[in-house]
Amino acid sequence: MKSRLLACGGAVGALALFYGSSASAGTCETAAIQASAPADTTITSATSTAAPVPHCRIEGYVTTTNPGPNKVNFRLQLPDTGWQNRYYFIGMGGAAGYVPSDSQIPAGNPLVQGFAVAGTDTGHTGHILDWSFLADPAQARDHIDRGAHVTAVATQQITRLYYGVQSFYRYTSGCSGGGRMTTEAIERHPEDYDGVLLGAPGGRSSATMLAFINAAQQMAREPGSWVSPAKFVMLDAKVTAACDEIDGAKDDIIQDHTKCQFDFDTVACADGDKPDCLTQPELKSIKAIVAGPRSPAGQIKVGFPISNMTVWAGFMGQVPPPWSDAATVGNMARSSPGYVIGSSLAKVLFGPDFDVMTMDLNDQATIDRWWEATKKLDFGWPYSANLAPYRAAGGKVLMWNGVSDPCCIDTEMEQYYADAAVSVDGMNNLRQFASFYKIPGMGHCGSGTGPGDAPDVLMTELINWVEKGEAPGAVVAHRGVDRQQLLFADPATRMVSGVLVPPPTGTSRDFMLCRYPEVAVFDRSKAGVPNAVYDAANWTCQAPPRA
């Protein structure tokens, strides 16, 4: 009997109701698992493990060649009992570089909900923000797409033979670098998954890196040009106050940053530096980052969204420059992560001595060299958005993006969705297997002031689409520990493991998430009712007003 998932509300978070699987587990021994693995796969251990639920923990690697040889390390976790005929592949943020046990987005270990769980280091070991390994052709090929693909092939075969079944539901989810992995999967390996939850996929291309470099250059442009985290909090409050009610609801959320036209000159300091204003160097930096980097050929990438500007600080550094570009945990707490990321990739493209702080973004020859190098590397070149093969394979994909994400901007995801529609001869065809949701208030893969469980509730929506044929529609997400429905929370502790992204801030409330192009509209007749804007019952998804 196939299983079905029903997400439950309440303080327990994401408890689920399942029909039990009739499949029984196999033998958790290294030799037995090796016998069920493909020829290119080596099993190094198979261990009966108690937590978070009793399961067989399998460690191994796939040897890749041409280019190669290279080892793609993986971990596969197979529950002893209660397997729900579901397999989950963990999308890895940033540059990956380690073998995971927990899902990153949604956070937690899917074992607690009866999934078989697989993950890989994508063929190298290193810091999550260090791209230097891309100089190695085999490690580059494995990170781009091959490592995840061969891991999926191996771990799905082992899972199938371990439980003695012919088929099961195969899912993957990731955001940022994990969103890049899921995008590569549906474009290059459409046969790998039945359902894909695809979040904020590392930008449409390595133009995201150029935007990070532009921001770092602006922050270090002249004395006083760096903007402190406290100043971003100040700007956030002023912009939100100015644009909050554009969507018809006063709830401290800017639903659509493209409709917010804020004059930053109004916060210029009149007499010296003060906490509630911007100096001229700070003002120049903000304007340049909002405008986005440009070359003589035109816009390189759109500027950062001005909603939830507090989250900008996460890319600008906690202390003023000069910064180190070392990809270390200690340095990440000080330097600009955007600078570290951009510098790491630039040194792969242009050599180990290249200094992004002196890179001339106004020199078209330099920008052309960047794109030539990314195309040759096959990393950072714009995604094709060709989803015709994935449609033919019968898969479903649910895309999402934070409205306030400075990295991987929601309008880029919107354009990808439109381009994908062209690949399948129109939006009507695309909507048969692909949906897109914008998440208000959310920064990069989380944080901000948006919902804390958007990926969780969207994962439930995806499962119901794949397994029951229920097309996605309006979805209610939540902020606050008393309302959140965290899908992979431990039922005993109500906690999730493997959390990488800070939770959102703000009082508990609901959010109505709408299937693009619909938008959430508040019932203005309830405007005088206290806290009415925080209740999803007072919101509906409607077609956007015509421009």
Coordinates of C-alpha atoms in Angstrom, one line a residue:
M1 CA 0.0 0.0 0.0
K2 CA 1.4 3.4 -0.9
S3 CA 1.6 5.9 1.9
R4 CA 0.0 9.3 2.2
L5 CA 1.1 12.2 4.3
L6 CA -1.2 14.6 6.1
A7 CA 0.6 17.5 7.9
C8 CA -0.9 18.3 11.3
G9 CA -1.0 21.7 13.0
G10 CA -0.6 22.5 16.7
A11 CA 2.3 22.9 19.0
V12 CA 3.8 19.5 18.0
G13 CA 4.7 21.1 14.7
A14 CA 4.8 18.7 11.9
L15 CA 3.5 15.4 13.1
A16 CA 2.2 13.3 10.2
L17 CA -0.3 10.4 9.8
F18 CA 0.9 7.5 7.7
Y19 CA -0.3 4.2 6.4
G20 CA 2.4 1.7 7.2
S21 CA 4.5 0.1 4.6
S22 CA 4.4 -3.6 4.0
A23 CA 8.1 -3.7 3.1
S24 CA 10.5 -5.3 5.5
A25 CA 14.1 -4.2 6.0
G26 CA 17.1 -6.2 4.7
T27 CA 20.4 -7.1 6.4
C28 CA 22.4 -4.2 7.8
E29 CA 25.8 -5.6 7.1
T30 CA 28.6 -4.2 4.9
A31 CA 28.9 -7.3 2.7
A32 CA 25.2 -7.6 2.1
I33 CA 24.9 -3.9 1.2
Q34 CA 27.9 -4.2 -1.1
A35 CA 26.3 -7.1 -2.9
S36 CA 23.3 -4.8 -3.8
A37 CA 25.4 -1.8 -4.9
P38 CA 26.3 -0.9 -8.5
A39 CA 29.8 -1.9 -9.7
D40 CA 31.2 1.6 -9.4
T41 CA 30.2 1.8 -5.7
T42 CA 32.2 0.8 -2.6
I43 CA 30.5 0.3 0.7
T44 CA 32.8 1.1 3.6
S45 CA 30.4 0.4 6.5
A46 CA 26.8 -0.5 7.4
T47 CA 26.0 0.1 11.0
S48 CA 22.8 -0.4 13.0
T49 CA 22.1 3.0 14.5
A50 CA 19.6 4.0 17.2
A51 CA 19.1 7.7 16.7
P52 CA 17.1 9.6 15.6
V53 CA 15.1 6.3 14.9
P54 CA 16.5 2.8 14.5
H55 CA 18.1 2.6 11.1
C56 CA 20.9 1.1 9.0
R57 CA 23.5 3.8 8.4
I58 CA 25.5 3.1 5.3
E59 CA 28.7 4.8 4.3
G60 CA 30.3 4.5 0.9
Y61 CA 31.6 6.2 -2.2
V62 CA 31.1 6.1 -5.9
T63 CA 34.3 6.2 -8.1
T64 CA 33.8 8.5 -11.0
T65 CA 36.0 8.6 -14.2
N66 CA 36.5 10.6 -17.4
P67 CA 37.5 13.0 -15.8
G68 CA 38.7 11.2 -12.8
P69 CA 39.2 9.0 -10.9
N70 CA 37.4 10.8 -8.0
K71 CA 35.6 9.6 -4.9
V72 CA 32.0 10.9 -4.3
N73 CA 31.3 10.0 -0.7
F74 CA 27.8 9.4 0.4
R75 CA 25.6 8.3 3.4
L76 CA 22.4 6.4 3.1
Q77 CA 20.1 6.0 6.1
L78 CA 17.4 3.3 5.9
P79 CA 14.8 3.0 8.7
D80 CA 14.4 -0.4 10.3
T81 CA 10.6 -0.1 10.6
G82 CA 7.9 2.2 9.3
W83 CA 9.5 2.9 5.9
Q84 CA 6.9 4.9 4.0
N85 CA 8.1 4.0 0.5
R86 CA 9.8 7.3 0.2
Y87 CA 13.4 8.3 -0.5
Y88 CA 14.8 11.8 0.2
F89 CA 18.0 13.2 -1.3
I90 CA 19.6 16.1 0.6
G91 CA 20.4 19.2 -1.4
M92 CA 23.5 20.9 -0.2
G93 CA 24.0 24.6 0.3
G94 CA 27.0 26.6 -0.9
A95 CA 29.9 24.4 -2.2
A96 CA 28.8 21.3 -0.2
G97 CA 32.0 19.6 0.9
Y98 CA 30.8 17.2 3.6
V99 CA 28.5 14.2 3.8
P100 CA 25.2 15.2 5.6
S101 CA 22.8 13.2 7.8
D102 CA 20.2 16.0 8.1
S103 CA 18.2 17.8 5.5
Q104 CA 19.2 21.4 5.3
I105 CA 15.9 22.8 3.8
P106 CA 13.5 21.8 5.3
A107 CA 15.7 21.3 8.4
G108 CA 15.7 18.0 10.3
N109 CA 16.2 14.4 9.5
P110 CA 13.5 12.8 7.3
L111 CA 14.1 9.5 9.0
V112 CA 11.6 10.6 11.7
Q113 CA 8.9 10.6 9.0
G114 CA 9.8 7.2 7.5
F115 CA 12.0 8.3 4.6
A116 CA 15.1 6.6 3.4
V117 CA 17.7 9.5 3.4
A118 CA 20.7 10.0 1.1
G119 CA 23.3 12.7 0.9
T120 CA 26.7 13.3 -0.6
D121 CA 29.7 15.6 -0.3
T122 CA 29.5 16.1 -4.2
G123 CA 33.0 14.7 -4.6
H124 CA 35.2 16.9 -2.4
T125 CA 35.9 17.9 1.2
G126 CA 36.1 21.6 2.2
H127 CA 34.4 24.6 3.6
I128 CA 30.8 25.3 2.4
L129 CA 31.9 28.7 0.9
D130 CA 35.2 27.5 -0.7
W131 CA 35.0 26.9 -4.5
S132 CA 38.8 26.4 -5.0
F133 CA 38.2 22.7 -5.7
L134 CA 36.6 23.6 -9.0
A135 CA 40.2 23.9 -10.4
D136 CA 40.2 20.1 -10.3
P137 CA 38.3 18.9 -13.5
A138 CA 37.0 15.7 -11.8
Q139 CA 35.9 17.4 -8.6
A140 CA 34.3 20.2 -10.7
R141 CA 32.3 17.7 -12.8
D142 CA 31.1 15.9 -9.8
H143 CA 30.1 19.0 -7.9
I144 CA 28.2 20.5 -10.9
D145 CA 25.9 17.5 -11.4
R146 CA 27.7 14.1 -11.8
G147 CA 28.3 13.4 -8.1
A148 CA 24.7 13.9 -7.0
H149 CA 23.5 11.8 -10.0
V150 CA 25.7 8.8 -9.4
T151 CA 24.9 9.0 -5.7
A152 CA 21.2 9.0 -6.5
V153 CA 21.6 6.0 -8.8
A154 CA 23.6 4.0 -6.3
T155 CA 21.5 4.8 -3.2
Q156 CA 18.2 4.3 -4.9
Q157 CA 19.3 0.8 -6.1
I158 CA 20.5 -0.1 -2.6
T159 CA 17.2 1.1 -1.2
R160 CA 15.1 -0.8 -3.7
L161 CA 17.0 -4.1 -3.0
Y162 CA 17.2 -3.5 0.8
Y163 CA 13.4 -3.4 1.0
G164 CA 12.7 -5.8 -1.8
V165 CA 10.5 -3.3 -3.8
Q166 CA 10.3 -2.4 -7.4
S167 CA 9.6 1.3 -6.9
F168 CA 9.1 4.0 -4.4
Y169 CA 8.6 7.8 -4.3
R170 CA 11.8 9.7 -4.8
Y171 CA 12.2 13.3 -3.6
T172 CA 14.9 15.9 -3.3
S173 CA 15.0 19.4 -1.7
G174 CA 17.5 22.1 -1.5
C175 CA 18.0 25.9 -1.3
S176 CA 20.8 28.1 -2.6
G177 CA 23.5 25.6 -3.5
G178 CA 21.0 22.9 -2.9
G179 CA 18.6 24.7 -5.2
R180 CA 21.4 24.7 -7.8
M181 CA 21.7 20.9 -7.3
T182 CA 18.0 20.4 -7.7
T183 CA 18.0 22.6 -10.8
E184 CA 20.8 20.6 -12.3
A185 CA 18.9 17.4 -11.5
I186 CA 15.7 18.3 -13.3
E187 CA 17.6 19.8 -16.3
R188 CA 20.4 17.2 -16.7
H189 CA 19.1 14.0 -15.0
P190 CA 15.3 14.2 -15.3
E191 CA 14.9 10.5 -14.5
D192 CA 16.4 10.8 -11.0
Y193 CA 13.4 12.1 -9.0
D194 CA 9.6 12.0 -8.9
G195 CA 9.3 15.2 -6.9
V196 CA 11.6 18.2 -6.5
L197 CA 11.4 21.1 -4.0
L198 CA 13.6 23.7 -5.5
G199 CA 14.4 26.8 -3.5
A200 CA 16.4 30.0 -4.5
P201 CA 18.8 28.2 -6.8
G202 CA 22.1 30.0 -6.4
G203 CA 21.0 32.7 -8.8
R204 CA 20.3 32.2 -12.5
S205 CA 24.1 32.2 -13.0
S206 CA 27.4 33.4 -11.6
A207 CA 26.2 36.9 -12.1
T208 CA 25.3 36.4 -8.5
M209 CA 29.0 36.3 -7.7
L210 CA 29.5 39.5 -9.6
A211 CA 26.8 41.1 -7.6
F212 CA 28.6 40.0 -4.4
I213 CA 31.9 41.4 -5.7
N214 CA 30.1 44.7 -6.6
A215 CA 28.7 44.9 -3.1
A216 CA 32.1 44.2 -1.5
Q217 CA 33.8 46.8 -3.6
Q218 CA 31.1 49.4 -2.6
M219 CA 31.6 48.6 1.1
A220 CA 35.3 49.1 0.8
R221 CA 35.2 51.9 -1.8
E222 CA 36.3 54.8 0.5
P223 CA 36.6 55.5 4.2
G224 CA 33.1 55.3 5.8
S225 CA 31.5 53.5 2.8
W226 CA 30.8 50.3 4.8
V227 CA 27.3 50.1 6.2
S228 CA 27.0 48.5 9.7
P229 CA 24.4 45.9 10.7
A230 CA 22.8 48.5 12.9
K231 CA 22.3 50.9 9.9
F232 CA 20.7 48.1 8.0
V233 CA 18.2 47.6 10.8
M234 CA 17.5 51.3 10.7
L235 CA 16.9 51.3 6.9
D236 CA 14.7 48.2 7.2
A237 CA 12.4 50.0 9.6
K238 CA 12.2 53.1 7.4
V239 CA 11.6 51.3 4.2
T240 CA 9.0 49.0 5.7
A241 CA 7.1 51.9 7.2
A242 CA 7.0 53.6 3.8
C243 CA 6.0 50.5 1.8
D244 CA 4.2 48.2 4.2
E245 CA 0.6 49.1 3.1
I246 CA 1.2 49.0 -0.6
D247 CA -0.3 45.5 -0.6
G248 CA -3.4 46.7 1.3
A249 CA -2.4 45.2 4.7
K250 CA -0.5 46.9 7.6
D251 CA 1.5 43.9 8.8
D252 CA 5.2 45.0 8.6
I253 CA 5.6 42.9 5.5
I254 CA 6.4 44.1 2.0
Q255 CA 4.8 41.6 -0.2
D256 CA 6.4 42.8 -3.5
H257 CA 9.7 44.8 -3.3
T258 CA 9.4 45.8 -6.9
K259 CA 6.5 48.0 -6.0
C260 CA 8.4 49.8 -3.2
Q261 CA 10.0 53.0 -4.5
F262 CA 12.0 54.5 -1.6
D263 CA 14.0 57.7 -1.8
F264 CA 17.2 57.0 0.2
D265 CA 18.1 60.6 0.0
T266 CA 15.4 61.2 2.7
V267 CA 17.6 59.4 5.2
A268 CA 20.8 61.3 4.4
C269 CA 22.5 62.8 7.5
A270 CA 22.2 66.5 7.6
D271 CA 25.0 67.1 10.1
G272 CA 27.5 64.4 10.8
D273 CA 27.0 60.7 11.3
K274 CA 24.1 59.6 13.5
P275 CA 22.4 56.2 14.1
D276 CA 19.2 57.2 12.3
C277 CA 20.7 58.4 9.0
L278 CA 23.2 57.6 6.3
T279 CA 26.4 59.5 5.6
Q280 CA 27.2 60.4 2.0
P281 CA 29.6 57.5 1.6
E282 CA 27.0 55.1 3.1
L283 CA 24.3 56.5 0.9
K284 CA 26.4 56.0 -2.2
S285 CA 27.0 52.4 -1.3
I286 CA 23.4 51.6 -0.8
K287 CA 22.3 53.2 -4.0
A288 CA 25.0 51.3 -6.0
I289 CA 23.9 48.0 -4.5
V290 CA 20.2 48.7 -5.1
A291 CA 21.1 49.6 -8.7
G292 CA 23.1 46.4 -9.2
P293 CA 26.3 45.9 -11.1
R294 CA 26.5 47.2 -14.7
S295 CA 29.0 46.9 -17.5
P296 CA 29.1 48.8 -20.8
A297 CA 26.9 46.1 -22.3
G298 CA 24.2 46.8 -19.7
Q299 CA 22.8 45.3 -16.4
I300 CA 24.9 42.4 -15.1
K301 CA 22.4 41.5 -12.4
V302 CA 19.4 43.2 -10.8
G303 CA 20.1 44.9 -7.5
F304 CA 19.3 43.7 -4.0
P305 CA 15.6 43.9 -3.0
I306 CA 15.0 46.7 -0.5
S307 CA 12.5 44.7 1.6
N308 CA 13.9 43.3 4.9
M309 CA 17.2 45.1 4.5
T310 CA 18.3 43.8 7.8
V311 CA 19.2 40.6 6.0
W312 CA 21.7 42.4 3.8
A313 CA 24.1 42.5 6.8
G314 CA 24.6 38.7 6.4
F315 CA 26.4 39.4 3.1
M316 CA 28.3 42.6 4.1
G317 CA 30.4 41.6 7.1
Q318 CA 30.0 42.2 10.8
V319 CA 33.1 44.5 10.9
P320 CA 34.3 47.0 8.3
P321 CA 36.9 46.2 5.7
P322 CA 39.7 45.3 5.1
W323 CA 38.6 41.7 5.1
S324 CA 40.2 38.4 4.6
D325 CA 38.8 36.1 1.9
A326 CA 39.8 32.9 3.8
A327 CA 37.0 30.4 3.7
T328 CA 37.1 29.5 7.4
V329 CA 34.5 29.4 10.2
G330 CA 36.3 32.1 12.1
N331 CA 36.6 34.4 9.2
M332 CA 32.9 34.0 8.3
A333 CA 32.0 35.6 11.6
R334 CA 33.8 38.8 10.6
S335 CA 34.3 39.2 6.9
S336 CA 31.8 39.7 4.2
P337 CA 30.6 36.2 3.1
G338 CA 29.7 37.7 -0.3
Y339 CA 33.3 38.8 -0.7
V340 CA 34.6 35.4 0.4
I341 CA 32.3 33.6 -2.1
G342 CA 33.0 35.9 -5.0
S343 CA 36.8 35.9 -4.4
S344 CA 36.9 32.1 -4.2
L345 CA 35.2 31.6 -7.6
A346 CA 37.1 34.4 -9.2
K347 CA 40.5 32.8 -8.3
V348 CA 39.3 29.6 -10.0
L349 CA 38.4 31.5 -13.1
F350 CA 41.3 34.0 -13.2
G351 CA 44.1 32.5 -11.1
P352 CA 45.1 32.3 -7.4
D353 CA 46.5 35.8 -7.3
F354 CA 43.4 37.5 -8.7
D355 CA 42.0 40.3 -6.4
V356 CA 38.3 40.9 -6.9
M357 CA 38.6 44.2 -5.0
T358 CA 40.5 45.6 -8.0
M359 CA 38.3 43.9 -10.6
D360 CA 36.9 46.5 -13.0
L361 CA 33.2 45.7 -13.5
N362 CA 33.0 48.6 -15.9
D363 CA 35.5 47.0 -18.3
Q364 CA 33.5 44.9 -20.8
A365 CA 36.6 42.8 -21.7
T366 CA 36.8 41.7 -18.0
I367 CA 33.1 40.8 -17.9
D368 CA 33.5 38.9 -21.2
R369 CA 36.4 37.0 -19.8
W370 CA 34.3 36.1 -16.8
W371 CA 31.6 34.6 -18.9
E372 CA 34.0 32.8 -21.2
A373 CA 35.6 31.2 -18.2
T374 CA 32.3 30.1 -16.6
K375 CA 31.2 28.6 -19.9
K376 CA 34.4 26.6 -20.2
L377 CA 34.1 25.5 -16.6
D378 CA 30.4 24.7 -17.0
F379 CA 29.7 26.2 -13.6
G380 CA 27.9 29.5 -13.3
W381 CA 26.7 29.6 -16.9
P382 CA 23.0 30.5 -17.0
Y383 CA 20.6 27.5 -16.5
S384 CA 18.9 26.3 -19.7
A385 CA 15.4 26.3 -18.2
N386 CA 14.6 23.4 -20.5
L387 CA 12.2 21.3 -18.5
A388 CA 10.7 19.3 -21.4
P389 CA 12.7 16.1 -20.5
Y390 CA 11.5 16.4 -16.9
R391 CA 8.0 16.8 -18.0
A392 CA 8.3 13.7 -20.3
A393 CA 9.7 11.8 -17.3
G394 CA 6.5 12.5 -15.3
G395 CA 8.2 14.4 -12.5
K396 CA 6.7 17.3 -10.4
V397 CA 8.7 20.3 -9.3
L398 CA 7.7 23.0 -6.8
M399 CA 9.8 26.1 -6.9
W400 CA 10.0 28.8 -4.2
N401 CA 12.0 32.0 -3.4
G402 CA 12.1 34.4 -0.6
V403 CA 10.9 37.9 -1.7
S404 CA 13.7 39.5 0.3
D405 CA 16.6 37.3 -0.7
P406 CA 19.6 39.5 -1.6
C407 CA 21.5 36.5 -3.1
C408 CA 19.1 34.6 -5.3
I409 CA 16.5 37.2 -6.2
D410 CA 12.8 36.2 -6.6
T411 CA 12.5 38.1 -9.9
E412 CA 15.2 35.8 -11.3
M413 CA 13.3 32.7 -10.2
E414 CA 10.2 34.3 -11.8
Q415 CA 12.1 34.7 -15.1
Y416 CA 13.3 31.1 -14.9
Y417 CA 9.7 29.9 -14.5
A418 CA 8.7 32.0 -17.6
D419 CA 11.6 30.6 -19.6
A420 CA 10.7 27.1 -18.5
A421 CA 7.2 27.7 -19.8
V422 CA 8.6 28.4 -23.3
S423 CA 10.5 25.1 -23.2
V424 CA 7.2 23.1 -22.8
D425 CA 5.1 25.2 -25.2
G426 CA 3.3 27.5 -22.7
M427 CA 2.4 28.3 -19.2
N428 CA -0.6 25.9 -19.2
N429 CA 1.6 23.0 -19.9
L430 CA 4.2 24.1 -17.3
R431 CA 1.6 24.3 -14.6
Q432 CA 0.7 20.7 -15.1
F433 CA 4.0 19.7 -13.5
A434 CA 5.7 22.8 -12.1
S435 CA 4.6 25.4 -9.6
F436 CA 6.2 28.5 -8.2
Y437 CA 5.7 30.3 -4.8
K438 CA 7.1 33.6 -3.6
I439 CA 7.6 33.7 0.2
P440 CA 7.0 37.2 1.7
G441 CA 9.4 38.5 4.3
M442 CA 11.9 35.7 3.8
G443 CA 15.6 36.3 3.2
H444 CA 18.1 33.8 1.8
C445 CA 16.5 30.4 2.3
G446 CA 15.0 31.6 5.6
S447 CA 15.5 34.4 8.2
G448 CA 13.9 37.8 7.7
T449 CA 10.4 38.2 9.0
G450 CA 8.6 35.7 6.9
P451 CA 7.3 32.2 7.7
G452 CA 9.6 29.7 9.4
D453 CA 8.0 26.6 7.9
A454 CA 7.4 27.5 4.2
P455 CA 9.7 24.8 2.8
D456 CA 8.0 22.3 5.2
V457 CA 4.4 23.0 4.2
L458 CA 5.5 23.2 0.5
M459 CA 7.1 19.8 0.8
T460 CA 3.8 18.4 2.1
E461 CA 2.1 20.0 -0.9
L462 CA 4.7 18.4 -3.2
I463 CA 4.1 15.0 -1.7
N464 CA 0.4 15.2 -2.1
W465 CA 0.9 16.3 -5.8
V466 CA 3.2 13.4 -6.5
E467 CA 1.4 10.7 -4.6
K468 CA -2.3 11.7 -4.8
G469 CA -2.4 13.8 -7.9
E470 CA -3.6 16.9 -6.0
A471 CA -2.4 20.0 -7.8
P472 CA -0.9 22.6 -5.4
G473 CA -2.9 25.7 -4.5
A474 CA -3.1 28.2 -1.7
V475 CA -0.8 27.1 1.2
V476 CA -0.8 28.4 4.7
A477 CA 2.7 28.9 6.3
H478 CA 3.5 30.1 9.8
R479 CA 5.9 32.1 11.9
G480 CA 6.4 31.4 15.6
V481 CA 7.2 28.2 17.5
D482 CA 3.5 27.8 18.5
R483 CA 2.3 27.7 14.9
Q484 CA 5.1 26.3 12.8
Q485 CA 4.6 22.9 11.2
L486 CA 8.2 21.6 10.9
L487 CA 7.9 18.5 8.8
F488 CA 11.1 16.7 10.1
A489 CA 10.9 17.7 13.7
D490 CA 11.6 15.0 16.3
P491 CA 8.1 14.0 17.6
A492 CA 9.5 13.6 21.1
T493 CA 11.4 16.9 21.4
R494 CA 9.6 19.0 18.8
M495 CA 13.1 20.1 17.7
V496 CA 14.8 19.9 14.3
S497 CA 18.4 19.0 13.7
G498 CA 20.8 20.4 11.2
V499 CA 19.6 24.0 11.3
L500 CA 21.8 26.3 9.1
V501 CA 19.6 29.3 8.5
P502 CA 18.5 31.7 11.3
P503 CA 14.8 31.6 12.1
P504 CA 12.6 34.6 11.2
T505 CA 11.8 37.2 13.8
G506 CA 8.4 38.6 14.8
T507 CA 5.3 37.6 16.6
S508 CA 3.4 34.4 15.7
R509 CA 1.2 34.7 12.6
D510 CA 0.0 32.9 9.4
F511 CA 1.1 33.7 5.9
M512 CA -1.0 32.9 2.8
L513 CA 1.3 31.6 0.1
C514 CA -0.1 31.7 -3.4
R515 CA 0.7 29.7 -6.5
Y516 CA 2.3 32.1 -9.0
P517 CA 1.0 34.3 -10.6
E518 CA -1.7 34.7 -7.9
V519 CA -1.0 37.0 -5.0
A520 CA -2.2 37.1 -1.4
V521 CA -4.9 39.8 -0.8
F522 CA -6.1 40.8 2.7
D523 CA -9.8 41.3 3.4
R524 CA -9.8 45.1 4.0
S525 CA -13.1 44.8 5.9
K526 CA -11.1 43.2 8.7
A527 CA -8.6 46.0 8.9
G528 CA -10.0 47.3 12.2
V529 CA -10.0 43.8 13.8
P530 CA -6.9 43.4 16.1
N531 CA -4.4 40.9 14.6
A532 CA -6.7 40.0 11.7
V533 CA -3.7 40.4 9.3
Y534 CA -2.0 37.5 11.1
D535 CA -4.8 35.0 10.4
A536 CA -4.8 33.2 7.1
A537 CA -8.6 33.1 7.1
N538 CA -8.6 36.8 6.3
W539 CA -6.4 36.4 3.2
T540 CA -7.2 34.9 -0.3
C541 CA -5.2 34.2 -3.4
Q542 CA -6.3 36.2 -6.3
A543 CA -5.1 37.1 -9.8
P544 CA -2.7 40.0 -9.7
P545 CA -4.2 43.4 -10.7
R546 CA -3.4 44.4 -14.2
A547 CA -0.6 47.0 -14.5

